[in-house]
Amino acid sequence: MDLEKLSLDELKALQNEVAVAIFNFEKKRKAETLAELEALAHAKGFSLKELLDNSNGKSTKK
C-alpha cells in the first residue's frame, strides 16, 4: 500500500482502522493469556483469584 497516494481523509480512516485493530488484537491476547493462567492455576489446585488475592504468599487452601 502506497500511503503517499492516499488522501488525508483516507489516511485518517486508515489510522482509525489500525487503532481498532490494535485494540482488538490486544484484547484477544489478554483474554487468551487469562484463560491460560486460569487453566494453569486450576491444574495446580487453585483459582486464579485465590492466587492473585493472596498477597502474603500463604495458601488458604487445605
Coordinates of C-alpha atoms in Angstrom, one line a residue, residues 17-54:
E17 CA -8.9 1.2 11.4
V18 CA -5.4 0.4 12.7
A19 CA -6.2 1.7 16.2
V20 CA -9.3 -0.5 16.3
A21 CA -7.3 -3.5 15.0
I22 CA -4.6 -3.0 17.6
F23 CA -7.1 -2.6 20.4
N24 CA -8.9 -5.8 19.3
F25 CA -5.6 -7.7 19.0
E26 CA -4.5 -6.8 22.5
K27 CA -8.0 -7.6 23.9
K28 CA -7.8 -11.0 22.3
R29 CA -4.3 -11.7 23.6
K30 CA -5.2 -10.6 27.1
A31 CA -8.2 -13.0 27.1
E32 CA -6.1 -15.9 25.8
T33 CA -3.4 -15.2 28.4
L34 CA -6.0 -15.0 31.2
A35 CA -7.5 -18.4 30.0
E36 CA -4.1 -19.9 30.1
L37 CA -3.3 -18.6 33.6
E38 CA -6.7 -19.8 34.8
A39 CA -6.1 -23.3 33.4
L40 CA -2.6 -23.4 35.0
A41 CA -3.9 -22.3 38.4
H42 CA -6.8 -24.9 38.2
A43 CA -4.3 -27.6 37.2
K44 CA -2.3 -26.8 40.4
G45 CA -5.5 -26.8 42.6
F46 CA -6.1 -23.1 42.9
S47 CA -8.3 -20.5 41.4
L48 CA -6.6 -17.6 39.7
K49 CA -8.5 -15.2 42.0
E50 CA -7.2 -17.1 45.0
L51 CA -3.6 -16.7 43.8
L52 CA -3.9 -13.0 43.0
D53 CA -5.8 -12.1 46.2
N54 CA -3.2 -14.0 48.4

